[in-house]
Each structure stands twice: as C-alpha cells, then as structure tokens.
PDB file of C-alpha atoms in Angstrom:
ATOM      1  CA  UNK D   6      -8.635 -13.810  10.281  1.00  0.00           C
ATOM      2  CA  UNK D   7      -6.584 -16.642  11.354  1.00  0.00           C
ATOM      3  CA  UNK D   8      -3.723 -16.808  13.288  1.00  0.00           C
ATOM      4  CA  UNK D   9      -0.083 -17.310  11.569  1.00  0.00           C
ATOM      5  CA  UNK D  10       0.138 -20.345  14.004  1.00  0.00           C
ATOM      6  CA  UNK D  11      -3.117 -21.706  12.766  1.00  0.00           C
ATOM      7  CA  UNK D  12      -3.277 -20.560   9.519  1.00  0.00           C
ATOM      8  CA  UNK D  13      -3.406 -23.566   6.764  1.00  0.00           C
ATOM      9  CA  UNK D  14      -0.239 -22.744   4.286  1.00  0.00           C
ATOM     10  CA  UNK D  15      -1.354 -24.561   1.662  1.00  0.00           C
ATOM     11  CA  UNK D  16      -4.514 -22.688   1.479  1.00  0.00           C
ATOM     12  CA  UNK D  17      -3.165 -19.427   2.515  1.00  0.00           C
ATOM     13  CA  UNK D  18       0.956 -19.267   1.562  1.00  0.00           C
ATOM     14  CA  UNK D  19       1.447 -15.483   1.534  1.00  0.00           C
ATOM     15  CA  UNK D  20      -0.827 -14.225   4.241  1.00  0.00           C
ATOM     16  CA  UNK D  21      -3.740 -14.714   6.709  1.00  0.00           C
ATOM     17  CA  UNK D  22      -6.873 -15.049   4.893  1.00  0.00           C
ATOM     18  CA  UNK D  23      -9.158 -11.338   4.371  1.00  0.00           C
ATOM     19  CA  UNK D  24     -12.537 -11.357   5.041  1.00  0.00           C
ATOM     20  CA  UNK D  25     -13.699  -7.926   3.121  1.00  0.00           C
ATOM     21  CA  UNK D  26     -13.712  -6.106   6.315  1.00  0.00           C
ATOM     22  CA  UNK D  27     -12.229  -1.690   6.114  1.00  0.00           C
ATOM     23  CA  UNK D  28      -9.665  -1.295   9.087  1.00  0.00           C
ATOM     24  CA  UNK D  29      -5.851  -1.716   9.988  1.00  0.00           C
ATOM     25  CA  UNK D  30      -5.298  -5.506   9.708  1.00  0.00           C
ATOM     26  CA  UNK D  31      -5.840  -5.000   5.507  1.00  0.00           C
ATOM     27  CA  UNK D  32      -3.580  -2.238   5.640  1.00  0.00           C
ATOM     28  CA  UNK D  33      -1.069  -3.320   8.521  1.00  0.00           C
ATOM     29  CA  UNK D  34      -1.389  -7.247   7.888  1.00  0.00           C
ATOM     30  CA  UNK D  35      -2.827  -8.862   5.077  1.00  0.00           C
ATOM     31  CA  UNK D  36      -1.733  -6.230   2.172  1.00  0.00           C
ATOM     32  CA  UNK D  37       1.980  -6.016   3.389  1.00  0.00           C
ATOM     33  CA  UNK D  38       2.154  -9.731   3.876  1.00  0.00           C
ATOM     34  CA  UNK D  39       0.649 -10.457   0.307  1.00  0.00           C
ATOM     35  CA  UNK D  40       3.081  -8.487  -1.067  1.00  0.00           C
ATOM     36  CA  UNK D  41       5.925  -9.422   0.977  1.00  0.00           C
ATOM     37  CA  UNK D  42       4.983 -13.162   0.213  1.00  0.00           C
ATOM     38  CA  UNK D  43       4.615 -12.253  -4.129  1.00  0.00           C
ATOM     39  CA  UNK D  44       7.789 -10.815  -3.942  1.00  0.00           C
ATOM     40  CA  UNK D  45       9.216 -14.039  -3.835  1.00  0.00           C
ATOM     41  CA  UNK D  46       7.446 -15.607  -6.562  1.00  0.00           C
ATOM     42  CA  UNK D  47       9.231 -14.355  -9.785  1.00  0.00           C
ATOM     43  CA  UNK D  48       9.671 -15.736 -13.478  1.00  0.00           C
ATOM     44  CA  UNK D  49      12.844 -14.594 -15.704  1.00  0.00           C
ATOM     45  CA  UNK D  50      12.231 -11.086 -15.661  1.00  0.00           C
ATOM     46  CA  UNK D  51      10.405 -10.076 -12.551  1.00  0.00           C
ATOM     47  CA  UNK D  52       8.765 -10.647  -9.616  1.00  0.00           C
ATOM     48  CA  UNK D  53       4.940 -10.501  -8.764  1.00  0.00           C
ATOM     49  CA  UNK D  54       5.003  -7.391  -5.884  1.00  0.00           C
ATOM     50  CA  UNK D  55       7.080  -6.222  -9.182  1.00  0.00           C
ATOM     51  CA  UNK D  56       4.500  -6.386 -11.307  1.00  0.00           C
ATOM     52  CA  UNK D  57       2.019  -4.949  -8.405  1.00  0.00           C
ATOM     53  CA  UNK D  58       3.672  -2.334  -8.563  1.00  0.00           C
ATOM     54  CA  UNK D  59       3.723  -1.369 -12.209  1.00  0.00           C
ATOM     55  CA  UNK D  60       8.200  -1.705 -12.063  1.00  0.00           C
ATOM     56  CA  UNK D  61       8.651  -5.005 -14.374  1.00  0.00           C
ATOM     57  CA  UNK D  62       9.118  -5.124 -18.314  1.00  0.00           C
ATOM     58  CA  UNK D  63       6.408  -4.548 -20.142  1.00  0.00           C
ATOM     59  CA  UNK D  64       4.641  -2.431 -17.122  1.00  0.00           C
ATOM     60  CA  UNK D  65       3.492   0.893 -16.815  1.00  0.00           C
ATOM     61  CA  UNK D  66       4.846   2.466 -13.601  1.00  0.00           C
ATOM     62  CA  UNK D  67       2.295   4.463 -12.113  1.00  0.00           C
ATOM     63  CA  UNK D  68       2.443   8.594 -12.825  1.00  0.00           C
ATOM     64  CA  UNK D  69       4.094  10.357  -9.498  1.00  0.00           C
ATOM     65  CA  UNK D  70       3.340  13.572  -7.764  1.00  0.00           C
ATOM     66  CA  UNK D  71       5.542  15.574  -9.767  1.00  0.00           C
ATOM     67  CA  UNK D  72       4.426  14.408 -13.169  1.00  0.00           C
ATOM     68  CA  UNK D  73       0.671  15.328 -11.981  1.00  0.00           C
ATOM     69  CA  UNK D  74       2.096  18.625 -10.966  1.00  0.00           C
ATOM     70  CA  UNK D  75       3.288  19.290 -13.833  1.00  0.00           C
ATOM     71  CA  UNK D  76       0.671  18.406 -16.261  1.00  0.00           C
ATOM     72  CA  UNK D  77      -2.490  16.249 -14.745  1.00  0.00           C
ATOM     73  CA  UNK D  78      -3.112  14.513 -18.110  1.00  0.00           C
ATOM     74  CA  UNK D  79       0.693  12.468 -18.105  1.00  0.00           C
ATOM     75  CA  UNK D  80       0.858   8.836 -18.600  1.00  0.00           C
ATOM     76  CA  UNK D  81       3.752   6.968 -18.090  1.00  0.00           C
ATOM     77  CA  UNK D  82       4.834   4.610 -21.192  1.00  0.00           C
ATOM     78  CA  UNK D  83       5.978   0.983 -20.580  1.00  0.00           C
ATOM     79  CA  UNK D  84       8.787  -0.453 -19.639  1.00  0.00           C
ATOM     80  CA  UNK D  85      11.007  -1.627 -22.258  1.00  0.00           C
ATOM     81  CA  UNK D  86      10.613  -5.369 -22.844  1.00  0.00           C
ATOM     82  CA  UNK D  87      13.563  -7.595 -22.107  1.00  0.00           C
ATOM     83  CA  UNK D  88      14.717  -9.754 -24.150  1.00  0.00           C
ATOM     84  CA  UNK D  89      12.111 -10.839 -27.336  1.00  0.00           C
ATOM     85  CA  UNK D  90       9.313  -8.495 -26.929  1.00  0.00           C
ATOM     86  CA  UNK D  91       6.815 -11.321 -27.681  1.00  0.00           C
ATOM     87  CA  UNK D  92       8.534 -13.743 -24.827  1.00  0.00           C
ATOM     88  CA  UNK D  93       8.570 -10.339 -22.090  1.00  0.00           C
ATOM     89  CA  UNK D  94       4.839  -9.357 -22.878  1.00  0.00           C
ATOM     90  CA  UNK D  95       3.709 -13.093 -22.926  1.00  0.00           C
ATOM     91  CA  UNK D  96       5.455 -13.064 -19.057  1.00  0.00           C
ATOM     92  CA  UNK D  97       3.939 -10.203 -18.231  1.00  0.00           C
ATOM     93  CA  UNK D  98       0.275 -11.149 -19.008  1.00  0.00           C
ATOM     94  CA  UNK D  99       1.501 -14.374 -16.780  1.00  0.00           C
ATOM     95  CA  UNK D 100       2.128 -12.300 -13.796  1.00  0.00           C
ATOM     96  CA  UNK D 101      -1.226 -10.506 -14.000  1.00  0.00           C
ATOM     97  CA  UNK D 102      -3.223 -13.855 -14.252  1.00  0.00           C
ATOM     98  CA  UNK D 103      -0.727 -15.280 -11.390  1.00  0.00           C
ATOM     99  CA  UNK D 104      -1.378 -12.172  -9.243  1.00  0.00           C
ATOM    100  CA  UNK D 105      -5.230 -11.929  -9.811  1.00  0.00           C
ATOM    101  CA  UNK D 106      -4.805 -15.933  -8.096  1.00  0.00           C
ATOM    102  CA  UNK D 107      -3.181 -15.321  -5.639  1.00  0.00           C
ATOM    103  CA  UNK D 108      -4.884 -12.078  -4.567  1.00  0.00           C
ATOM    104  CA  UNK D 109      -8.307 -13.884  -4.680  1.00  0.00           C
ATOM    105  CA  UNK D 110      -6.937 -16.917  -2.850  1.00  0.00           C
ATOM    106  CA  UNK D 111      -6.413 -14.753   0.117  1.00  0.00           C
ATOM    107  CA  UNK D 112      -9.528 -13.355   0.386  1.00  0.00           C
ATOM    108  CA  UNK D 113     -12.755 -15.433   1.931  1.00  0.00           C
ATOM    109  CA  UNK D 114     -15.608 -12.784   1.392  1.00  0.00           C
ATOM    110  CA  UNK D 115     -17.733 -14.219  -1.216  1.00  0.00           C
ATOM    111  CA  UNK D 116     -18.922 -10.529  -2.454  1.00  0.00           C
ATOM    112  CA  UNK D 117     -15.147  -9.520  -2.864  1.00  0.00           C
ATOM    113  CA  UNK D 118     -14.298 -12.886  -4.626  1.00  0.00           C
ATOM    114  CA  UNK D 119     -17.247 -12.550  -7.236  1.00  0.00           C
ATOM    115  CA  UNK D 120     -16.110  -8.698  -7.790  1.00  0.00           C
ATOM    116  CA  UNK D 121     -12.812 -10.017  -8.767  1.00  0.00           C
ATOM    117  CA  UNK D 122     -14.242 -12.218 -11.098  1.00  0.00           C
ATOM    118  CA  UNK D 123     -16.434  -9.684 -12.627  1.00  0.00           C
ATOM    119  CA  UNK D 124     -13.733  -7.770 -13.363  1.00  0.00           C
ATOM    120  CA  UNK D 125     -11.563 -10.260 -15.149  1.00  0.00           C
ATOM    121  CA  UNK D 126     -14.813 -11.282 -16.641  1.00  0.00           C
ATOM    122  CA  UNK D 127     -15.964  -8.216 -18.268  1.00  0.00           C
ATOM    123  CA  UNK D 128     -12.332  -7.047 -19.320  1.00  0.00           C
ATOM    124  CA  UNK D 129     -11.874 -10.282 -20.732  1.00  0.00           C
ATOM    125  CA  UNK D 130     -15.456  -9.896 -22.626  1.00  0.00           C
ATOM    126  CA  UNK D 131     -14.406  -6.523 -24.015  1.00  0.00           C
ATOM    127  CA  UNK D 132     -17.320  -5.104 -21.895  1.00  0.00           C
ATOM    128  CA  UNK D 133     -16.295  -1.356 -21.652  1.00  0.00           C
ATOM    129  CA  UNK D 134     -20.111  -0.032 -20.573  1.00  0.00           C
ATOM    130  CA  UNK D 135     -20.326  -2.218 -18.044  1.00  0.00           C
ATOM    131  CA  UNK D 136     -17.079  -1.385 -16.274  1.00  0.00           C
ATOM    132  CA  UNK D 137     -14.605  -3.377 -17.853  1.00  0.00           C
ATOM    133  CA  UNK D 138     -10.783  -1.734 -16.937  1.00  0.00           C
ATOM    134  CA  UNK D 139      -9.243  -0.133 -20.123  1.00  0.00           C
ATOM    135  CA  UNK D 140      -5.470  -1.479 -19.912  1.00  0.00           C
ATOM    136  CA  UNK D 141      -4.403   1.230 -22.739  1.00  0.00           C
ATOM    137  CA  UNK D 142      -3.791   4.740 -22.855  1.00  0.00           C
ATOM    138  CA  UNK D 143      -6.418   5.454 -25.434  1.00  0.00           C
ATOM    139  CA  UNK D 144      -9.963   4.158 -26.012  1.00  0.00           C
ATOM    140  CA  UNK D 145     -10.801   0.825 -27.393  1.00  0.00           C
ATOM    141  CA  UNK D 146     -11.734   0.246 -31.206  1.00  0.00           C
ATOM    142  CA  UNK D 147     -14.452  -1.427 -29.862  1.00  0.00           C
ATOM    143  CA  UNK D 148     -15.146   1.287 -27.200  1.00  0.00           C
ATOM    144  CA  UNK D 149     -19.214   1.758 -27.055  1.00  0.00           C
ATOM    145  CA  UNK D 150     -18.881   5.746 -26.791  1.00  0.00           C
ATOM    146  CA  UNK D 151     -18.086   5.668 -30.965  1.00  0.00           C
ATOM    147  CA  UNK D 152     -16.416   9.307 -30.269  1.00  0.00           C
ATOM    148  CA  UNK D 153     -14.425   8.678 -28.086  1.00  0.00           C
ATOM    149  CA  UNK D 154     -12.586   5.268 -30.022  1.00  0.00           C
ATOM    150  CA  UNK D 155      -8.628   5.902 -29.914  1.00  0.00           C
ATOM    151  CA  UNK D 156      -8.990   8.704 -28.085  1.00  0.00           C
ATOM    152  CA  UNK D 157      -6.843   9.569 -24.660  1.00  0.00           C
ATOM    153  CA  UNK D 158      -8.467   8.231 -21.735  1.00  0.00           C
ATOM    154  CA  UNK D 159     -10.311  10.977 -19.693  1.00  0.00           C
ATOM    155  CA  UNK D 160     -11.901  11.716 -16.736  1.00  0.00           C
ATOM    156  CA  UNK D 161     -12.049   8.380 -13.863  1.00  0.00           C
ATOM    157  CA  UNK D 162     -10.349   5.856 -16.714  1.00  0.00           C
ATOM    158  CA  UNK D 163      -7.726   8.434 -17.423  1.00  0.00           C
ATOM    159  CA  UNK D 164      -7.415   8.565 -13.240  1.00  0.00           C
ATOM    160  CA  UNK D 165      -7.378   5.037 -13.092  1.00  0.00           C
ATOM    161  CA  UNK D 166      -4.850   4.127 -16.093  1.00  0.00           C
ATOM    162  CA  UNK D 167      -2.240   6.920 -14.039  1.00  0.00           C
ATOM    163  CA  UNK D 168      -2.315   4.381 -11.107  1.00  0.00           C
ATOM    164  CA  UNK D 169      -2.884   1.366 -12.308  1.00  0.00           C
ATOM    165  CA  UNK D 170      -1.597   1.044 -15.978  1.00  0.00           C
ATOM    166  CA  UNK D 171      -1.965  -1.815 -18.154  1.00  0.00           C
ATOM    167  CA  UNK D 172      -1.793  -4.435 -15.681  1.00  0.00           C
ATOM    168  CA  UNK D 173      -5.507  -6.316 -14.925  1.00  0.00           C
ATOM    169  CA  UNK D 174      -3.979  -7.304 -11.705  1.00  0.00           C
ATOM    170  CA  UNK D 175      -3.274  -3.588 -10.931  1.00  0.00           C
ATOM    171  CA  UNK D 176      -6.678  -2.633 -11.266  1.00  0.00           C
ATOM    172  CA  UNK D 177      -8.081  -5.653  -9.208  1.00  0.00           C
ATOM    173  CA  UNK D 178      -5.630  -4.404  -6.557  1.00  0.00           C
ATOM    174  CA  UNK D 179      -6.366  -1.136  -6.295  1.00  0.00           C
ATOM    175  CA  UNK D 180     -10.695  -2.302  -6.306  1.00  0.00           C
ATOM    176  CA  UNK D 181      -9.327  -4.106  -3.039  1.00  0.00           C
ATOM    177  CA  UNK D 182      -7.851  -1.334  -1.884  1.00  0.00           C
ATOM    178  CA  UNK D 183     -10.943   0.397  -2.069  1.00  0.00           C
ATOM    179  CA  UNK D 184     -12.736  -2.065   0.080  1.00  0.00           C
ATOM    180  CA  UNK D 185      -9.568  -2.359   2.486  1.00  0.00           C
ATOM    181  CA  UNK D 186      -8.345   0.957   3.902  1.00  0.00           C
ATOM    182  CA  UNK D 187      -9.486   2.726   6.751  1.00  0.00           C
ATOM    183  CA  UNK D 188     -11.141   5.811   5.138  1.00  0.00           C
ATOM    184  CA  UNK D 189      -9.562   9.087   6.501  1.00  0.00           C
ATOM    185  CA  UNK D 190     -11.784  11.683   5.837  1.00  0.00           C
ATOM    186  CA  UNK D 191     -13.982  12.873   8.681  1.00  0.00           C
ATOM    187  CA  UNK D 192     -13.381  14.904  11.816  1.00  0.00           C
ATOM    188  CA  UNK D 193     -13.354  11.741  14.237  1.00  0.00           C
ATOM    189  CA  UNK D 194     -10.908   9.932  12.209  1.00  0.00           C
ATOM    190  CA  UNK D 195      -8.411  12.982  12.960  1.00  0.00           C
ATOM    191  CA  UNK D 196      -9.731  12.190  16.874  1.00  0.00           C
ATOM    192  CA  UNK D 197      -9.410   8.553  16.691  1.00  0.00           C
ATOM    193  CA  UNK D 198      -5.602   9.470  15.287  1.00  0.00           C
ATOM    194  CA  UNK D 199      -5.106  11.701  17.578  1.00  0.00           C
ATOM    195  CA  UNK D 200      -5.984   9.525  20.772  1.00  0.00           C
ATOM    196  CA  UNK D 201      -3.776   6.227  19.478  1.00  0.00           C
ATOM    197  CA  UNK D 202      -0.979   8.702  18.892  1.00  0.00           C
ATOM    198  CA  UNK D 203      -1.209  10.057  22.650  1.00  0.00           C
ATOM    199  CA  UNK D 204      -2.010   6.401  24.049  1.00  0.00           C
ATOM    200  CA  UNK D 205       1.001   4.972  22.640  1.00  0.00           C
ATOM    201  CA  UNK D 206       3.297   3.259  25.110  1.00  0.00           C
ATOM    202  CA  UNK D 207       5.665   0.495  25.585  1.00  0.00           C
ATOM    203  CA  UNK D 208       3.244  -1.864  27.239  1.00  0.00           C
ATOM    204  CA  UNK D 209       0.174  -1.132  25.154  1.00  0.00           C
ATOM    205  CA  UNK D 210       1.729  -1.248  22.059  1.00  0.00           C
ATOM    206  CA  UNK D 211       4.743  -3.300  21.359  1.00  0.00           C
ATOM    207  CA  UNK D 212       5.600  -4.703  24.306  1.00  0.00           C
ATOM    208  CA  UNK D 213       8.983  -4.983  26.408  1.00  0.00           C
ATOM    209  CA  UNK D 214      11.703  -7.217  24.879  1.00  0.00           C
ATOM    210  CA  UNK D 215      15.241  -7.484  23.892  1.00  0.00           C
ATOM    211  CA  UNK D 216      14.006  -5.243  20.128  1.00  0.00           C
ATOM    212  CA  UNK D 217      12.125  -3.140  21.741  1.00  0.00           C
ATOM    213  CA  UNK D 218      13.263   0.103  20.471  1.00  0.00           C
ATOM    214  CA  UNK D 219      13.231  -1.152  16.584  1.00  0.00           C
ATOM    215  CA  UNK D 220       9.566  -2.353  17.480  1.00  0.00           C
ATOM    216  CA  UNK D 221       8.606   0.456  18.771  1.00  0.00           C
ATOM    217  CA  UNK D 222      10.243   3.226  15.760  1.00  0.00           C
ATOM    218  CA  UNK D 223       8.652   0.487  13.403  1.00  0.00           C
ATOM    219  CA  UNK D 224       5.347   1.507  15.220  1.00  0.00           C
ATOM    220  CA  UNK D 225       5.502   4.939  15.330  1.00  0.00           C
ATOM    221  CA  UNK D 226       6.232   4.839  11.969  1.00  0.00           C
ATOM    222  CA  UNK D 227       3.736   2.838  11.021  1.00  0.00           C
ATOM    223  CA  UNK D 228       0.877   4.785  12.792  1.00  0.00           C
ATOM    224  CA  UNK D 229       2.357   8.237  11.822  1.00  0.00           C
ATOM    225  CA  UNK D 230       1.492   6.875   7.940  1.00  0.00           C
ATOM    226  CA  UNK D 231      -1.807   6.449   8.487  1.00  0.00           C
ATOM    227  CA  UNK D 232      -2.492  10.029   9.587  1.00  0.00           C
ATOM    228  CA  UNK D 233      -4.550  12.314   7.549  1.00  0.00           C
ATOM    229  CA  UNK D 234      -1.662  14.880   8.017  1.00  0.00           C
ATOM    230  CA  UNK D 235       1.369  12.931   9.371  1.00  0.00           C
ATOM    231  CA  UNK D 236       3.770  14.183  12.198  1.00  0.00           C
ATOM    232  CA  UNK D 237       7.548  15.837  11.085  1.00  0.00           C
ATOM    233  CA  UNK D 238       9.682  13.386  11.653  1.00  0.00           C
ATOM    234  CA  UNK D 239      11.252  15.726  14.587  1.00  0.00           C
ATOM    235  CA  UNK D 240       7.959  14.956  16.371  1.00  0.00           C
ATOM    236  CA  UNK D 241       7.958  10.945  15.726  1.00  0.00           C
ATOM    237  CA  UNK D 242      11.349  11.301  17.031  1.00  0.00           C
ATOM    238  CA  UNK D 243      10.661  13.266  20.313  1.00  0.00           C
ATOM    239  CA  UNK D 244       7.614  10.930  21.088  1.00  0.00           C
ATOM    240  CA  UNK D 245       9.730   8.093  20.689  1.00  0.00           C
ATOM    241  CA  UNK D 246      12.258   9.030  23.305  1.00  0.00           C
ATOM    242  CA  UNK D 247       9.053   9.999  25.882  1.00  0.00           C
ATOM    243  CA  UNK D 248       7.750   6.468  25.014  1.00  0.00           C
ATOM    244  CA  UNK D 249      10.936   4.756  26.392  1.00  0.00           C
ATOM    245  CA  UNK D 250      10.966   6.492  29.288  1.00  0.00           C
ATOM    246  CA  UNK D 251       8.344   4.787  30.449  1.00  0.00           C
ATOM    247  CA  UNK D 252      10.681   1.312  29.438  1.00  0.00           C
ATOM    248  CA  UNK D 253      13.124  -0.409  31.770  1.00  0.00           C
ATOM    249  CA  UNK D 254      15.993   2.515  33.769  1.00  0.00           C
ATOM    250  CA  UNK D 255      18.691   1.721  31.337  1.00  0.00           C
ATOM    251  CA  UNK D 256      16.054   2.905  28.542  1.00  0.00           C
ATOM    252  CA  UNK D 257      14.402   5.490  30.173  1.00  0.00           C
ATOM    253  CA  UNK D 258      17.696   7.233  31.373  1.00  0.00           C
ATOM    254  CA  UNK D 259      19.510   7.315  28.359  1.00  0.00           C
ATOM    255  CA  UNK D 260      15.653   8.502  26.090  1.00  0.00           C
ATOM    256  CA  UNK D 261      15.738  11.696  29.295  1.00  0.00           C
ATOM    257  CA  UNK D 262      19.160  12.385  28.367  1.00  0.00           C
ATOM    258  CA  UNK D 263      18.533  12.756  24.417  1.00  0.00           C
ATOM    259  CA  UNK D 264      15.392  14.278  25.289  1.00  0.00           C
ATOM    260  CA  UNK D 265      16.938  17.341  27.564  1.00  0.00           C
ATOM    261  CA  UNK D 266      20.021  17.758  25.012  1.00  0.00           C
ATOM    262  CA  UNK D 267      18.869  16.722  21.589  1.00  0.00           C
ATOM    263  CA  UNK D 268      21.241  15.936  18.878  1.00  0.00           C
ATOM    264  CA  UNK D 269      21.442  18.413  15.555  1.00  0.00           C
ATOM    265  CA  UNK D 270      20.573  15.695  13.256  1.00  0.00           C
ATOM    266  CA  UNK D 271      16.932  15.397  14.689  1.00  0.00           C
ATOM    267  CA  UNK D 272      15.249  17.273  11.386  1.00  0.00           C
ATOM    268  CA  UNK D 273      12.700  16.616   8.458  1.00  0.00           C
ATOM    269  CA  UNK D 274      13.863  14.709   5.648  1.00  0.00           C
ATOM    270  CA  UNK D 275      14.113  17.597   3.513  1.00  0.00           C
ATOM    271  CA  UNK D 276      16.838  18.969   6.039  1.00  0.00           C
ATOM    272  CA  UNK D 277      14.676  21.627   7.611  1.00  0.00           C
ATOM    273  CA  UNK D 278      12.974  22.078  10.838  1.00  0.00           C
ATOM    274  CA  UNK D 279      15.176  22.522  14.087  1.00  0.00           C
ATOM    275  CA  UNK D 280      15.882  20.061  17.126  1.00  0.00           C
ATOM    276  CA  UNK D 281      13.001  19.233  19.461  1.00  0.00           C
ATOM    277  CA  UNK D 282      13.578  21.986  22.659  1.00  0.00           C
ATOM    278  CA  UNK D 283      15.787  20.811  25.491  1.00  0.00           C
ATOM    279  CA  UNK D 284      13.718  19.477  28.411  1.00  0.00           C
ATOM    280  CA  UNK D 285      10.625  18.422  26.589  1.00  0.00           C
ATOM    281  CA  UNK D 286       8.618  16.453  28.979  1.00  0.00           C
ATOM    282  CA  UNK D 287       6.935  13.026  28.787  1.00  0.00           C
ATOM    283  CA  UNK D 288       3.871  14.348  28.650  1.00  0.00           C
ATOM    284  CA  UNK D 289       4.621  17.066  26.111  1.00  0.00           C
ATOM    285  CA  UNK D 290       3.834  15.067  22.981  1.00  0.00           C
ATOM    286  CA  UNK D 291       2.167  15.843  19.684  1.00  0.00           C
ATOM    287  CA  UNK D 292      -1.454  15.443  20.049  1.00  0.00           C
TER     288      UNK D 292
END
C-alpha cells in the first residue's frame, strides 16, 4: 500500500494500490476509495459505482432483506433501459468492461489479477462447468447440466445472481470482496471487536484537531459497522460523549454535561430504545 502522497495517479487514479491482503484497509480504504473515485466516471446514463451497485439502466439491483423474507427464490428484473434499448444495453456492457479495468488496475497481487481474468475469460468462453458467472436469471442454452437449460437459477448461482445480477463486473466485485473483508465469524473476532471498541480514544484514534468531533462520530461509526452484532445507536452515542471527555475542557465539559442529562432524541433509528441513564461514567462503556 502506498501512501496518497506517494501514490503514482496515473497508475493508480481512484485509490491506493491492493495487494490481496483480508483486513480493514480493503474495507476502510481501498474499496470506499474505488468507489468513491468510479463514481465520477459516468457515460450518458450512469455512473460506474452506479453500475457497481446494480442502480443504472439496464441493471439488476440486487434482491433486499425483505424480498428474501418474503420468498428466498426472488430476483429482481432490470432496470428499464433509457432511451433506445439497443444504445442503453450497449452502455451498460461498457460500464462492466470499464469497471472490470479499473478494478484490476488497482490491485497488484498477481493471483488476484489472474482470477479476474479467469473470470472474464471463462464467462466470455461460455464455460459454465468451469465456473463461468451466469449473468441471467435462468440457465444457459448452452448450460452443460442438459436439465437444467432455461431453468431458474438454483442453489449458489441463484445466491449469486440475487447479489450480483447481470453485471460481469458485479460478480468480479463481489470475488474481491471475498478475498478483502475481515472475516467475522469466530469467538476472537467478537474479542478483537470488543477491545478496539473499549480502546477507542481521542488520541489513539483520530486525533485532536479543529473536526475532531465529526472525525471521531465518522469513527465510531465506522467501527460499530464492522461488528458481528453492532451497538444501538444509543450506545455509539453515549461512548462518543465519554470519548470527548478525555478531549480539550471546552469538549470534555460540555460531552459531561450531555452525558449526566441526556437529551430525548438519543434513540434507535426505528424510534425505540430510551436515553442513555443520567450520570453514566467514562468508564461505563459498551464492551
């Protein structure tokens, strides 16, 4: 990883270079910053981060919570073109090829890079029993499982089509993805969690500066995400007040103030939950 400072941006325009490696800077740095950086790079109809995310013409947005919950085989359809449907769908197979550049630009491990291009390969080769993505919501005609041709996807391509869609790029991201984020599954992730939530302070973690207070609720929030079962946000709110007490007077007055009489709009964001209790002390902060 380089430096922003140091970082060549003709090589790298959107973000520091990847280098393969699970852990916080993919999901902190370089994946934000890709897609911060492709949201700016946009044709008539839409922009990459757009397409990334399954919301531009000819795209199928990815199948929510609720549509799972309600029946676990729903597939969104596409997006209706815009414009002549030939022009829109021509555009959107643009942004997938654009995307899938870009994505592999940014990345400097070799086995990563040579996935990628498997990928593209194999779709592009129509070779399903190898592992090439299926980009429809049915089977192939050429499908190699002769039962299955034109029927609904099933089973991990049916899970995959849900999130991904009919976007190449889509799939390629999410393979990254794979690679990329911290894995949150065992008992001493939920202690590693546990012990950056308590550490937490002004010093250690955003430092002490004119935005402070927006650098440090950006943190909070940040870190809370990445919990296997993420604080209310009463509690990110409480240990955000004990953090700036340990900030300059001015700070740390006014945080002990809010923090012994708490205002009634401290709750969830489904409106329930009730105001952290009056008095709370530093210390006293969700483990």
């Amino acid at each position: 990883m380089l430096s922003r400072a140091s970082r060549d941006s003709k090589l790298y325009p959107y973000a520091d270079p990847w280098d393969g490696q699970r852990g916080p800077y993919f999901e902190r740095n370089w994946l934000p910053d890709m897609l911060s950086g492709l949201g700016g790079v946009t044709d008539d109809y839409a922009s990459l981060t757009d397409h990334l995310d399954g919301m531009d013409p000819h795209g199928v947005p990815p199948t929510d919570a609720a549509q799972l919950a309600a029946n676990a085989m729903h597939v969104n359809g596409a997006t209706p073109a815009v414009g002549p449907a030939w022009k829109s769908e021509q555009a959107f197979k643009n942004r997938s090829s654009k995307a899938i550049a870009a994505l592999r630009q940014h990345i400097v491990s070799v086995p990563l890079v040579a996935e990628i291009d498997k990928m593209v390969r194999l779709y592009r080769g129509s070779q399903w029993a190898q592992g090439a993505p299926i980009l429809t919501a049915t089977y192939p005609a050429t499908y190699h499982v002769v039962a299955l041709q034109g029927q609904p996807l099933q089973g991990a391509h049916l899970v995959a089509y849900q999130q991904c869609g009919n976007s190449l790029a889509r799939h390629v991201l999410a393979r990254l993805k794979l690679d990329g984020m911290p894995r949150r599954v065992s008992g001493l992730d939920v202690a590693n969690q546990n012990t950056v939530w308590a550490n937490i302070s002004l010093s250690n973690s955003v430092g002490i500066a004119q935005n402070t207070p927006t650098a440090l609720k950006t943190y909070l929030e940040q870190v809370n995400s990445e919990r296997n079962t993420p604080h209310p946000q009463n509690d990110v709110l409480v240990k955000f007040l004990q953090v700036l007490q340990g900030g300059p007077k001015e700070i740390a007055t006014k945080a002990m103030d809010e923090l012994a009489s708490p205002r009634q709009d401290w709750r969830n964001a489904d409106g329930t939950g009730s105001p952290a209790p009056p008095g709370a002390g530093a210390g006293a902060g969700p483990a």
